[in-house]
């Protein structure tokens, strides 16, 4: 795919300038590339920081504060950023949050984003509101959904997610499949001592349903700030435990920058994935950038460096200004997230505020 060129006018200072990053060698045309040659063609759009659940690994049980509505980007603003990103070579978009389906009019936003001609438009959801919306979202141009579901046992499901019912999620999975949003990916955050005894149950679920179950390592992005490495279940352990029962074959990655290491069951019955963000970082192939609900571009979940696109949008900035901001945000990306390095500081914003 050829990226449309956007001319960058002059040497006008950008509000996104990172004073500590030398941009003298930053390309002013072609795809979004960082100093380490990683091309960024995947955009995560957080459409809200609000949520109808309070998962233990993400939000506190009570007391979460949310952004004032005036700070949240409008659909016009989000679509404008997506359009510029598309012109800079971004090929796939994922809508997320918070819970994207609590944002009123989300179908309209999906339609606007899909009309921009991305190769892929996907959404990550807790599925509480999905069943009645699935058909409408699909007809608006949504291609795929990732559904979060951390337990197959109704009581435990409600304990981990604090609100919401397991049956609702199961119904939503069926509704999504009926609407053509398949294959569904099921995101499972594993917590040692809480749901790691369900690894084989989830593997069986993947085999029985054809849904791709992806086991995610617990990351230091919980709002409570109680993340503990001892509660994380390494992806490698998951693969070993499943492989001992149902032999697995690694799916060749080729140049696939997706975060999951994929494994198919050797007998042909489906697939699982592991997202080993902490124990086996995949930063070297990261192709993602993020737009927070309040209009900041972030180049990494774990970096506090934010590039305030909202200031440019609301300050009368041109498309060139926005493109320059995106380029600078990507150019300033660090080589890795640094979670395993001694001086690592967890980011100030938690997962639901950034957009997972
Ligand atoms: N609300 C939607 C949902 O739950 O799918 C979308 C947003 S949520 C922040 C996106 C993904 O991040 C979910 O799969 C969720 O399980 C995951 N997540 C949230 N906090 C996490 C953490 N501390 N570590 C690992 N994954 C996390
Ligand atoms: Fe809400 Fe998703 Fe965070 Fe759970 S993981 S609290 S559903 S944003």
mmCIF file of C-alpha atoms and ligand atoms in Angstrom:
data_model
loop_
_atom_site.group_PDB
_atom_site.id
_atom_site.type_symbol
_atom_site.label_atom_id
_atom_site.label_comp_id
_atom_site.label_asym_id
_atom_site.label_seq_id
_atom_site.Cartn_x
_atom_site.Cartn_y
_atom_site.Cartn_z
ATOM 1 C CA UNK A 1 0.000 0.000 0.000
ATOM 2 C CA UNK A 2 1.348 3.416 -0.855
ATOM 3 C CA UNK A 3 1.023 6.066 1.800
ATOM 4 C CA UNK A 4 -0.461 9.335 0.611
ATOM 5 C CA UNK A 5 2.059 12.087 1.035
ATOM 6 C CA UNK A 6 1.291 14.959 3.341
ATOM 7 C CA UNK A 7 3.526 17.943 2.922
ATOM 8 C CA UNK A 8 4.772 19.367 6.211
ATOM 9 C CA UNK A 9 4.846 23.107 5.953
ATOM 10 C CA UNK A 10 7.879 24.996 7.145
ATOM 11 C CA UNK A 11 9.701 24.609 10.431
ATOM 12 C CA UNK A 12 6.812 25.875 12.514
ATOM 13 C CA UNK A 13 7.199 24.750 16.121
ATOM 14 C CA UNK A 14 4.617 22.152 17.086
ATOM 15 C CA UNK A 15 2.950 21.955 20.464
ATOM 16 C CA UNK A 16 3.899 18.299 20.315
ATOM 17 C CA UNK A 17 7.589 18.928 20.113
ATOM 18 C CA UNK A 18 9.484 16.721 22.533
ATOM 19 C CA UNK A 19 12.393 18.930 23.542
ATOM 20 C CA UNK A 20 14.602 15.965 24.313
ATOM 21 C CA UNK A 21 14.202 14.188 20.976
ATOM 22 C CA UNK A 22 16.240 15.308 17.999
ATOM 23 C CA UNK A 23 13.888 15.528 15.023
ATOM 24 C CA UNK A 24 16.467 16.757 12.526
ATOM 25 C CA UNK A 25 16.468 13.355 10.810
ATOM 26 C CA UNK A 26 12.756 12.719 11.103
ATOM 27 C CA UNK A 27 11.233 12.049 7.675
ATOM 28 C CA UNK A 28 8.595 14.522 6.597
ATOM 29 C CA UNK A 29 6.934 12.183 4.134
ATOM 30 C CA UNK A 30 6.228 8.479 3.776
ATOM 31 C CA UNK A 31 4.917 6.252 6.564
ATOM 32 C CA UNK A 32 5.064 6.937 10.278
ATOM 33 C CA UNK A 33 8.450 5.640 11.295
ATOM 34 C CA UNK A 34 10.403 5.906 14.532
ATOM 35 C CA UNK A 35 14.141 6.270 15.163
ATOM 36 C CA UNK A 36 14.520 2.498 15.204
ATOM 37 C CA UNK A 37 12.888 1.910 11.835
ATOM 38 C CA UNK A 38 9.564 0.619 13.179
ATOM 39 C CA UNK A 39 6.735 1.592 10.869
ATOM 40 C CA UNK A 40 3.524 2.452 12.707
ATOM 41 C CA UNK A 41 0.400 1.418 10.864
ATOM 42 C CA UNK A 42 -1.965 0.444 13.673
ATOM 43 C CA UNK A 43 -3.986 3.025 15.601
ATOM 44 C CA UNK A 44 -5.863 2.416 18.847
ATOM 45 C CA UNK A 45 -8.632 4.935 19.344
ATOM 46 C CA UNK A 46 -9.941 5.260 22.872
ATOM 47 C CA UNK A 47 -13.429 6.711 22.647
ATOM 48 C CA UNK A 48 -14.128 7.019 26.381
ATOM 49 C CA UNK A 49 -12.445 6.421 29.730
ATOM 50 C CA UNK A 50 -15.793 5.365 31.253
ATOM 51 C CA UNK A 51 -16.865 1.808 31.807
ATOM 52 C CA UNK A 52 -19.810 -0.214 33.044
ATOM 53 C CA UNK A 53 -17.519 -2.757 34.763
ATOM 54 C CA UNK A 54 -14.758 -2.443 37.375
ATOM 55 C CA UNK A 55 -12.360 -5.305 36.626
ATOM 56 C CA UNK A 56 -9.937 -5.967 39.476
ATOM 57 C CA UNK A 57 -6.860 -5.634 37.255
ATOM 58 C CA UNK A 58 -7.995 -2.380 35.657
ATOM 59 C CA UNK A 59 -10.178 -0.118 37.820
ATOM 60 C CA UNK A 60 -10.776 0.377 41.541
ATOM 61 C CA UNK A 61 -14.054 -0.940 42.985
ATOM 62 C CA UNK A 62 -15.161 2.603 43.801
ATOM 63 C CA UNK A 63 -13.803 6.082 43.421
ATOM 64 C CA UNK A 64 -12.622 6.074 39.815
ATOM 65 C CA UNK A 65 -12.701 9.612 38.504
ATOM 66 C CA UNK A 66 -13.574 10.219 34.896
ATOM 67 C CA UNK A 67 -12.652 12.917 32.456
ATOM 68 C CA UNK A 68 -14.993 15.897 32.163
ATOM 69 C CA UNK A 69 -17.050 15.567 28.986
ATOM 70 C CA UNK A 70 -15.693 18.785 27.523
ATOM 71 C CA UNK A 71 -12.247 17.214 27.385
ATOM 72 C CA UNK A 72 -13.378 14.179 25.417
ATOM 73 C CA UNK A 73 -12.839 14.373 21.683
ATOM 74 C CA UNK A 74 -15.949 14.656 19.537
ATOM 75 C CA UNK A 75 -16.601 12.181 16.737
ATOM 76 C CA UNK A 76 -15.553 14.879 14.247
ATOM 77 C CA UNK A 77 -12.245 15.316 16.059
ATOM 78 C CA UNK A 78 -11.556 11.584 16.324
ATOM 79 C CA UNK A 79 -12.424 11.076 12.671
ATOM 80 C CA UNK A 80 -10.132 13.902 11.636
ATOM 81 C CA UNK A 81 -7.176 12.377 13.463
ATOM 82 C CA UNK A 82 -7.984 8.977 11.949
ATOM 83 C CA UNK A 83 -8.135 10.527 8.478
ATOM 84 C CA UNK A 84 -4.696 12.087 8.886
ATOM 85 C CA UNK A 85 -3.328 8.818 10.254
ATOM 86 C CA UNK A 86 -4.800 6.975 7.272
ATOM 87 C CA UNK A 87 -3.041 9.388 4.948
ATOM 88 C CA UNK A 88 0.209 8.676 6.799
ATOM 89 C CA UNK A 89 -0.054 4.961 6.112
ATOM 90 C CA UNK A 90 -2.048 3.655 9.080
ATOM 91 C CA UNK A 91 -3.913 0.573 7.890
ATOM 92 C CA UNK A 92 -5.806 -0.724 10.883
ATOM 93 C CA UNK A 93 -7.855 0.860 13.628
ATOM 94 C CA UNK A 94 -9.162 -0.565 16.858
ATOM 95 C CA UNK A 95 -11.778 1.234 18.947
ATOM 96 C CA UNK A 96 -11.343 0.773 22.656
ATOM 97 C CA UNK A 97 -11.624 2.526 26.001
ATOM 98 C CA UNK A 98 -12.780 2.341 28.828
ATOM 99 C CA UNK A 99 -15.711 0.508 27.379
ATOM 100 C CA UNK A 100 -16.280 1.753 23.822
ATOM 101 C CA UNK A 101 -19.908 0.624 23.698
ATOM 102 C CA UNK A 102 -20.942 3.002 26.507
ATOM 103 C CA UNK A 103 -20.117 5.945 24.251
ATOM 104 C CA UNK A 104 -23.417 7.166 22.851
ATOM 105 C CA UNK A 105 -23.627 6.963 19.068
ATOM 106 C CA UNK A 106 -20.698 4.571 18.726
ATOM 107 C CA UNK A 107 -22.246 3.048 15.599
ATOM 108 C CA UNK A 108 -22.047 6.454 13.927
ATOM 109 C CA UNK A 109 -18.359 6.709 14.803
ATOM 110 C CA UNK A 110 -17.675 3.240 13.432
ATOM 111 C CA UNK A 111 -19.358 4.271 10.202
ATOM 112 C CA UNK A 112 -17.252 7.418 9.924
ATOM 113 C CA UNK A 113 -14.016 5.542 10.624
ATOM 114 C CA UNK A 114 -14.874 2.683 8.259
ATOM 115 C CA UNK A 115 -15.584 5.196 5.484
ATOM 116 C CA UNK A 116 -11.930 6.278 5.631
ATOM 117 C CA UNK A 117 -10.903 3.039 3.930
ATOM 118 C CA UNK A 118 -8.794 1.242 6.525
ATOM 119 C CA UNK A 119 -7.949 -2.399 5.824
ATOM 120 C CA UNK A 120 -9.320 -3.331 9.228
ATOM 121 C CA UNK A 121 -11.668 -1.730 11.741
ATOM 122 C CA UNK A 122 -11.989 -3.674 14.998
ATOM 123 C CA UNK A 123 -13.244 -3.092 18.528
ATOM 124 C CA UNK A 124 -12.343 -4.403 21.970
ATOM 125 C CA UNK A 125 -15.259 -4.721 24.364
ATOM 126 C CA UNK A 126 -16.415 -6.274 27.599
ATOM 127 C CA UNK A 127 -19.537 -7.244 25.595
ATOM 128 C CA UNK A 128 -22.092 -6.194 28.216
ATOM 129 C CA UNK A 129 -23.898 -4.077 25.624
ATOM 130 C CA UNK A 130 -22.793 -5.906 22.493
ATOM 131 C CA UNK A 131 -25.586 -8.382 21.693
ATOM 132 C CA UNK A 132 -28.233 -5.864 20.588
ATOM 133 C CA UNK A 133 -25.619 -3.692 18.861
ATOM 134 C CA UNK A 134 -23.644 -6.338 16.977
ATOM 135 C CA UNK A 135 -25.633 -6.287 13.738
ATOM 136 C CA UNK A 136 -25.673 -2.495 13.576
ATOM 137 C CA UNK A 137 -21.947 -2.256 14.206
ATOM 138 C CA UNK A 138 -21.229 -4.828 11.517
ATOM 139 C CA UNK A 139 -23.374 -3.007 8.993
ATOM 140 C CA UNK A 140 -21.589 0.232 9.909
ATOM 141 C CA UNK A 141 -18.327 -1.359 8.806
ATOM 142 C CA UNK A 142 -16.921 -3.044 11.906
ATOM 143 C CA UNK A 143 -14.967 -6.131 10.864
ATOM 144 C CA UNK A 144 -13.972 -7.886 14.090
ATOM 145 C CA UNK A 145 -14.418 -7.831 17.849
ATOM 146 C CA UNK A 146 -12.192 -8.853 20.715
ATOM 147 C CA UNK A 147 -14.263 -9.775 23.736
ATOM 148 C CA UNK A 148 -12.810 -9.774 27.225
ATOM 149 C CA UNK A 149 -13.843 -12.702 29.417
ATOM 150 C CA UNK A 150 -11.662 -13.793 32.322
ATOM 151 C CA UNK A 151 -13.567 -16.791 33.596
ATOM 152 C CA UNK A 152 -15.954 -19.426 32.316
ATOM 153 C CA UNK A 153 -17.479 -19.775 35.790
ATOM 154 C CA UNK A 154 -20.308 -17.292 36.290
ATOM 155 C CA UNK A 155 -19.578 -16.522 39.931
ATOM 156 C CA UNK A 156 -15.891 -16.060 39.410
ATOM 157 C CA UNK A 157 -16.526 -13.987 36.305
ATOM 158 C CA UNK A 158 -18.528 -11.535 38.411
ATOM 159 C CA UNK A 159 -15.846 -11.490 41.097
ATOM 160 C CA UNK A 160 -13.080 -10.567 38.673
ATOM 161 C CA UNK A 161 -15.121 -8.083 36.686
ATOM 162 C CA UNK A 162 -16.979 -6.919 39.801
ATOM 163 C CA UNK A 163 -20.103 -6.149 37.754
ATOM 164 C CA UNK A 164 -21.731 -7.858 34.828
ATOM 165 C CA UNK A 165 -22.826 -11.379 34.062
ATOM 166 C CA UNK A 166 -21.094 -14.227 32.265
ATOM 167 C CA UNK A 167 -24.252 -15.271 30.366
ATOM 168 C CA UNK A 168 -24.478 -11.837 28.800
ATOM 169 C CA UNK A 169 -20.984 -12.287 27.369
ATOM 170 C CA UNK A 170 -21.785 -15.726 25.963
ATOM 171 C CA UNK A 171 -24.918 -14.376 24.277
ATOM 172 C CA UNK A 172 -22.908 -11.473 22.893
ATOM 173 C CA UNK A 173 -20.336 -13.837 21.393
ATOM 174 C CA UNK A 174 -23.113 -15.627 19.524
ATOM 175 C CA UNK A 175 -24.703 -12.381 18.419
ATOM 176 C CA UNK A 176 -21.351 -11.129 17.140
ATOM 177 C CA UNK A 177 -20.826 -14.324 15.174
ATOM 178 C CA UNK A 178 -24.340 -14.128 13.750
ATOM 179 C CA UNK A 179 -23.530 -10.591 12.639
ATOM 180 C CA UNK A 180 -20.407 -11.811 10.828
ATOM 181 C CA UNK A 181 -17.900 -10.366 13.305
ATOM 182 C CA UNK A 182 -15.914 -13.590 13.300
ATOM 183 C CA UNK A 183 -13.588 -15.113 14.242
ATOM 184 C CA UNK A 184 -13.987 -13.671 17.695
ATOM 185 C CA UNK A 185 -10.927 -13.250 19.847
ATOM 186 C CA UNK A 186 -11.485 -13.794 23.551
ATOM 187 C CA UNK A 187 -9.129 -11.862 25.836
ATOM 188 C CA UNK A 188 -8.333 -13.522 29.161
ATOM 189 C CA UNK A 189 -6.180 -11.719 31.722
ATOM 190 C CA UNK A 190 -4.678 -14.435 33.899
ATOM 191 C CA UNK A 191 -4.201 -13.758 37.592
ATOM 192 C CA UNK A 192 -2.237 -16.277 39.633
ATOM 193 C CA UNK A 193 -4.442 -17.891 42.254
ATOM 194 C CA UNK A 194 -7.603 -16.389 40.819
ATOM 195 C CA UNK A 195 -8.253 -17.882 37.363
ATOM 196 C CA UNK A 196 -5.067 -19.690 36.291
ATOM 197 C CA UNK A 197 -6.796 -22.993 37.096
ATOM 198 C CA UNK A 198 -8.989 -22.305 34.048
ATOM 199 C CA UNK A 199 -6.226 -22.368 31.430
ATOM 200 C CA UNK A 200 -7.255 -25.813 30.185
ATOM 201 C CA UNK A 201 -10.959 -24.935 30.367
ATOM 202 C CA UNK A 202 -10.300 -21.958 28.134
ATOM 203 C CA UNK A 203 -8.225 -24.102 25.771
ATOM 204 C CA UNK A 204 -11.144 -26.550 25.569
ATOM 205 C CA UNK A 205 -13.469 -23.592 24.953
ATOM 206 C CA UNK A 206 -11.262 -22.501 22.031
ATOM 207 C CA UNK A 207 -11.334 -26.022 20.617
ATOM 208 C CA UNK A 208 -15.087 -26.369 20.981
ATOM 209 C CA UNK A 209 -16.116 -22.976 19.660
ATOM 210 C CA UNK A 210 -13.447 -21.940 17.141
ATOM 211 C CA UNK A 211 -13.022 -18.693 19.090
ATOM 212 C CA UNK A 212 -9.411 -17.642 19.455
ATOM 213 C CA UNK A 213 -8.597 -17.414 23.152
ATOM 214 C CA UNK A 214 -5.721 -15.071 23.960
ATOM 215 C CA UNK A 215 -4.130 -15.250 27.381
ATOM 216 C CA UNK A 216 -2.824 -11.844 28.444
ATOM 217 C CA UNK A 217 -0.162 -11.257 31.070
ATOM 218 C CA UNK A 218 -1.238 -8.972 33.887
ATOM 219 C CA UNK A 219 0.464 -5.606 33.310
ATOM 220 C CA UNK A 220 1.327 -2.805 35.740
ATOM 221 C CA UNK A 221 -1.555 -0.698 34.468
ATOM 222 C CA UNK A 222 -4.178 -1.268 37.172
ATOM 223 C CA UNK A 223 -5.655 1.898 38.650
ATOM 224 C CA UNK A 224 -5.213 0.591 42.211
ATOM 225 C CA UNK A 225 -1.455 0.418 41.730
ATOM 226 C CA UNK A 226 -1.314 -3.009 43.361
ATOM 227 C CA UNK A 227 0.236 -4.863 40.417
ATOM 228 C CA UNK A 228 2.499 -7.608 41.621
ATOM 229 C CA UNK A 229 4.727 -9.693 39.372
ATOM 230 C CA UNK A 230 3.885 -12.753 41.484
ATOM 231 C CA UNK A 231 0.280 -12.567 40.247
ATOM 232 C CA UNK A 232 1.297 -12.641 36.597
ATOM 233 C CA UNK A 233 1.097 -15.949 34.732
ATOM 234 C CA UNK A 234 3.823 -16.084 32.040
ATOM 235 C CA UNK A 235 2.676 -16.872 28.507
ATOM 236 C CA UNK A 236 5.320 -19.594 28.309
ATOM 237 C CA UNK A 237 3.696 -21.430 31.213
ATOM 238 C CA UNK A 238 0.305 -21.255 29.499
ATOM 239 C CA UNK A 239 1.700 -22.784 26.314
ATOM 240 C CA UNK A 240 3.427 -25.564 28.265
ATOM 241 C CA UNK A 241 0.296 -26.441 30.206
ATOM 242 C CA UNK A 242 -1.952 -26.544 27.147
ATOM 243 C CA UNK A 243 0.635 -28.332 25.028
ATOM 244 C CA UNK A 244 0.896 -31.118 27.618
ATOM 245 C CA UNK A 245 -2.762 -31.966 27.013
ATOM 246 C CA UNK A 246 -3.373 -30.893 23.440
ATOM 247 C CA UNK A 247 -0.156 -30.572 21.419
ATOM 248 C CA UNK A 248 0.326 -27.142 19.908
ATOM 249 C CA UNK A 249 2.147 -25.880 16.827
ATOM 250 C CA UNK A 250 3.465 -22.326 16.660
ATOM 251 C CA UNK A 251 1.907 -20.310 13.873
ATOM 252 C CA UNK A 252 4.648 -18.632 11.869
ATOM 253 C CA UNK A 253 4.665 -14.892 12.551
ATOM 254 C CA UNK A 254 6.453 -13.851 9.348
ATOM 255 C CA UNK A 255 6.303 -10.067 9.608
ATOM 256 C CA UNK A 256 3.126 -10.025 11.691
ATOM 257 C CA UNK A 257 3.566 -7.309 14.337
ATOM 258 C CA UNK A 258 0.476 -8.409 16.295
ATOM 259 C CA UNK A 259 1.203 -8.765 20.017
ATOM 260 C CA UNK A 260 -0.026 -12.351 20.359
ATOM 261 C CA UNK A 261 2.179 -15.387 19.824
ATOM 262 C CA UNK A 262 -0.209 -17.730 18.059
ATOM 263 C CA UNK A 263 -0.442 -21.498 18.456
ATOM 264 C CA UNK A 264 -2.761 -23.875 16.630
ATOM 265 C CA UNK A 265 -3.851 -27.199 18.009
ATOM 266 C CA UNK A 266 -1.901 -29.883 16.167
ATOM 267 C CA UNK A 267 -5.120 -31.831 15.521
ATOM 268 C CA UNK A 268 -6.536 -28.819 13.668
ATOM 269 C CA UNK A 269 -9.146 -27.882 16.268
ATOM 270 C CA UNK A 270 -8.667 -24.148 16.653
ATOM 271 C CA UNK A 271 -6.079 -21.754 17.998
ATOM 272 C CA UNK A 272 -4.901 -19.935 21.114
ATOM 273 C CA UNK A 273 -2.565 -17.002 21.600
ATOM 274 C CA UNK A 274 -0.446 -15.608 24.398
ATOM 275 C CA UNK A 275 0.364 -11.948 24.909
ATOM 276 C CA UNK A 276 3.547 -11.959 26.963
ATOM 277 C CA UNK A 277 3.994 -8.225 27.285
ATOM 278 C CA UNK A 278 5.972 -8.440 30.515
ATOM 279 C CA UNK A 279 8.002 -11.639 30.273
ATOM 280 C CA UNK A 280 8.749 -11.581 26.549
ATOM 281 C CA UNK A 281 8.342 -8.013 25.347
ATOM 282 C CA UNK A 282 7.607 -7.595 21.657
ATOM 283 C CA UNK A 283 8.582 -3.921 21.526
ATOM 284 C CA UNK A 284 11.015 -4.574 18.659
ATOM 285 C CA UNK A 285 8.098 -5.145 16.290
ATOM 286 C CA UNK A 286 5.605 -2.726 17.828
ATOM 287 C CA UNK A 287 3.582 -0.890 15.180
ATOM 288 C CA UNK A 288 0.987 0.734 17.432
ATOM 289 C CA UNK A 289 0.146 4.269 18.408
ATOM 290 C CA UNK A 290 -2.738 5.405 20.551
ATOM 291 C CA UNK A 291 -5.149 8.275 20.805
ATOM 292 C CA UNK A 292 -6.565 8.750 24.296
ATOM 293 C CA UNK A 293 -10.194 9.768 24.768
ATOM 294 C CA UNK A 294 -9.075 13.260 25.765
ATOM 295 C CA UNK A 295 -6.939 13.699 22.704
ATOM 296 C CA UNK A 296 -3.365 12.786 23.494
ATOM 297 C CA UNK A 297 -1.235 10.682 21.180
ATOM 298 C CA UNK A 298 0.794 8.087 23.067
ATOM 299 C CA UNK A 299 3.420 5.971 21.399
ATOM 300 C CA UNK A 300 3.475 3.279 24.081
ATOM 301 C CA UNK A 301 1.149 2.010 26.819
ATOM 302 C CA UNK A 302 3.991 2.437 29.288
ATOM 303 C CA UNK A 303 5.302 5.856 28.323
ATOM 304 C CA UNK A 304 3.990 9.006 29.926
ATOM 305 C CA UNK A 305 5.077 11.108 26.953
ATOM 306 C CA UNK A 306 1.837 12.465 25.527
ATOM 307 C CA UNK A 307 1.382 14.598 22.440
ATOM 308 C CA UNK A 308 -1.663 16.833 22.840
ATOM 309 C CA UNK A 309 -3.539 16.495 19.589
ATOM 310 C CA UNK A 310 -6.592 18.136 21.181
ATOM 311 C CA UNK A 311 -4.732 21.425 21.522
ATOM 312 C CA UNK A 312 -3.978 21.375 17.814
ATOM 313 C CA UNK A 313 -7.531 20.349 16.899
ATOM 314 C CA UNK A 314 -9.130 23.030 19.055
ATOM 315 C CA UNK A 315 -6.476 25.647 18.439
ATOM 316 C CA UNK A 316 -7.201 25.916 14.724
ATOM 317 C CA UNK A 317 -4.286 23.693 13.654
ATOM 318 C CA UNK A 318 -4.068 22.536 10.056
ATOM 319 C CA UNK A 319 -3.916 18.969 8.773
ATOM 320 C CA UNK A 320 -0.196 19.519 8.312
ATOM 321 C CA UNK A 321 0.129 20.453 11.990
ATOM 322 C CA UNK A 322 -1.686 17.271 12.971
ATOM 323 C CA UNK A 323 0.461 15.161 10.683
ATOM 324 C CA UNK A 324 3.588 16.707 12.158
ATOM 325 C CA UNK A 325 2.367 15.932 15.654
ATOM 326 C CA UNK A 326 1.767 12.295 14.740
ATOM 327 C CA UNK A 327 5.211 12.064 13.178
ATOM 328 C CA UNK A 328 6.870 13.548 16.236
ATOM 329 C CA UNK A 329 4.939 11.286 18.577
ATOM 330 C CA UNK A 330 6.136 8.212 16.700
ATOM 331 C CA UNK A 331 9.676 9.522 16.217
ATOM 332 C CA UNK A 332 10.068 10.012 19.969
ATOM 333 C CA UNK A 333 9.190 6.407 20.828
ATOM 334 C CA UNK A 334 11.677 4.587 23.033
ATOM 335 C CA UNK A 335 13.066 1.181 21.997
ATOM 336 C CA UNK A 336 11.204 -0.690 24.741
ATOM 337 C CA UNK A 337 8.772 -0.378 27.628
ATOM 338 C CA UNK A 338 11.396 -0.973 30.290
ATOM 339 C CA UNK A 339 9.118 -2.889 32.700
ATOM 340 C CA UNK A 340 11.923 -5.300 33.501
ATOM 341 C CA UNK A 341 14.530 -2.609 34.068
ATOM 342 C CA UNK A 342 15.427 -1.466 37.590
ATOM 343 C CA UNK A 343 14.279 2.159 37.271
ATOM 344 C CA UNK A 344 10.871 1.350 35.732
ATOM 345 C CA UNK A 345 8.122 3.671 36.860
ATOM 346 C CA UNK A 346 4.573 2.664 36.078
ATOM 347 C CA UNK A 347 2.774 5.191 33.901
ATOM 348 C CA UNK A 348 0.606 7.794 35.593
ATOM 349 C CA UNK A 349 -2.489 6.812 33.654
ATOM 350 C CA UNK A 350 -3.972 3.351 34.066
ATOM 351 C CA UNK A 351 -5.211 1.050 31.299
ATOM 352 C CA UNK A 352 -8.773 2.326 30.996
ATOM 353 C CA UNK A 353 -7.551 5.925 30.813
ATOM 354 C CA UNK A 354 -5.086 5.190 28.059
ATOM 355 C CA UNK A 355 -7.082 2.745 25.973
ATOM 356 C CA UNK A 356 -6.101 -0.905 25.990
HETATM 357 N N1 LIG B 1 -13.473 -2.390 28.169
HETATM 358 C C1 LIG B 1 -13.018 -3.140 27.087
HETATM 359 C C2 LIG B 1 -12.614 -4.526 27.505
HETATM 360 O O1 LIG B 1 -12.514 -4.787 28.686
HETATM 361 O O2 LIG B 1 -12.391 -5.338 26.601
HETATM 362 C C3 LIG B 1 -11.905 -2.475 26.296
HETATM 363 C C4 LIG B 1 -10.850 -1.765 27.086
HETATM 364 S S1 LIG B 1 -9.860 -2.812 28.107
HETATM 365 C C5 LIG B 1 -8.815 -1.622 28.875
HETATM 366 C C6 LIG B 1 -8.835 -3.618 26.882
HETATM 367 C C7 LIG B 1 -8.150 -4.866 27.335
HETATM 368 O O3 LIG B 1 -7.212 -4.561 28.334
HETATM 369 C C8 LIG B 1 -9.080 -5.903 27.927
HETATM 370 O O4 LIG B 1 -8.883 -7.155 27.275
HETATM 371 C C9 LIG B 1 -8.656 -6.000 29.366
HETATM 372 O O5 LIG B 1 -8.845 -7.282 29.875
HETATM 373 C C10 LIG B 1 -7.203 -5.606 29.277
HETATM 374 N N2 LIG B 1 -6.610 -5.105 30.506
HETATM 375 C C11 LIG B 1 -7.078 -4.145 31.327
HETATM 376 N N3 LIG B 1 -6.235 -3.951 32.371
HETATM 377 C C12 LIG B 1 -5.204 -4.801 32.200
HETATM 378 C C13 LIG B 1 -4.011 -5.075 32.933
HETATM 379 N N4 LIG B 1 -3.703 -4.429 34.062
HETATM 380 N N5 LIG B 1 -3.169 -6.024 32.438
HETATM 381 C C14 LIG B 1 -3.458 -6.696 31.308
HETATM 382 N N6 LIG B 1 -4.556 -6.471 30.558
HETATM 383 C C15 LIG B 1 -5.430 -5.539 31.002
HETATM 384 FE FE1 LIG B 2 -13.777 -1.719 31.978
HETATM 385 FE FE2 LIG B 2 -12.371 -3.067 30.164
HETATM 386 FE FE3 LIG B 2 -11.165 -1.970 32.322
HETATM 387 FE FE4 LIG B 2 -12.745 -4.026 32.670
HETATM 388 S S1 LIG B 2 -10.838 -4.013 31.472
HETATM 389 S S2 LIG B 2 -12.770 -2.135 33.905
HETATM 390 S S3 LIG B 2 -14.281 -3.718 31.140
HETATM 391 S S4 LIG B 2 -12.141 -0.879 30.679
#
